[in-house]
Amino acid sequence: MADRKPTKATQERAQRIYTKLEKLYPDAHCALNHRNAFELLVATILSAQCTDERVNMVTPALFKKYPTPQKMAKATQEQLEELIRTTGFYRNKAKNILGAATRIVEKFDGKVPDNMDDLLSLPGVARKTANVVLGNAFGINVGVVVDTHVGRLAWRMGLLRNARDTKDAVKIEKDLMPLFEQENWTMLSHLLISHGRGVCNARKPDCENCQLVDDCKQKDVKKK
DNA sequence: CTCCCGATAT
DNA sequence: ATATCAGGAG
């Protein structure tokens, strides 16, 4: 458990990266359309292994029919499945949003919880989804949202202690937290995701047009 | 670890 | 054909 502090060089690189990203994406924000915490919670559950663009195609009809936890809790799983089918994993997701809505009504007075423990008690909600809701719906920075983009970028930019952790979201989160100001944690994931979607994508990173190559390991890998 | 799973890019 | 997309549960 050699949980050493990050090196000063890593700290400085992290700050440099954040500053550049902030200038590149001054209006970075949550790309999942939502009007309140409940909609964001549902949209985030639906976003698993699916583009947020696709999620935004199904949520208007979904929220029109089931705008509140109370209404959604009265839906049948089949009704929900039909509306969310194109997001993939639709049986699990329908069961989870139905179960989450039901639990919110029964245990949380119809309101989406604003703390980590209660959010984690909802079906289909783990740390990533909880961090999204806390950060974007409640403005609470208790952790860093680690999704596939954040994990990939964190590794490419040399912000992880060891490359083995690319699959472990919790370890990635623990590596990232001390490198950035807590008040910036939510924005950090928006910035990394913006860059990860547009430039530093998984398939074909556009290193020629990347402003961060100097702080990136991927450029060496790509030199084939 | 496996499974869930449709849509899109390559 | 294969990889990937704001993951989570068993």
Short mmCIF file of C-alpha atoms (C1' of nucleotides) in Angstrom, two decimals, chain A residues 30 52 124 129 148-149 152 203, chain C residues 2-9:
data_model
loop_
_atom_site.label_atom_id
_atom_site.label_comp_id
_atom_site.label_asym_id
_atom_site.label_seq_id
_atom_site.Cartn_x
_atom_site.Cartn_y
_atom_site.Cartn_z
CA CYS A 30 -22.95 17.83 -18.83
CA ASP A 52 -25.13 10.46 -24.56
CA GLY A 124 -28.21 0.68 -11.25
CA THR A 129 -23.50 7.66 -11.63
CA THR A 148 -14.36 5.38 -20.12
CA HIS A 149 -13.13 8.75 -21.43
CA ARG A 152 -8.43 6.65 -21.04
CA ARG A 203 -10.38 4.62 -31.93
"C1'" DT C 2 -14.73 -5.74 -34.71
"C1'" DA C 3 -14.34 -1.98 -31.35
"C1'" DT C 4 -16.57 1.39 -28.79
"C1'" DC C 5 -20.05 4.18 -26.47
"C1'" DA C 6 -20.57 9.47 -19.69
"C1'" DG C 7 -21.41 1.13 -16.34
"C1'" DG C 8 -23.34 -1.86 -13.02
"C1'" DA C 9 -24.82 -6.33 -11.01
#
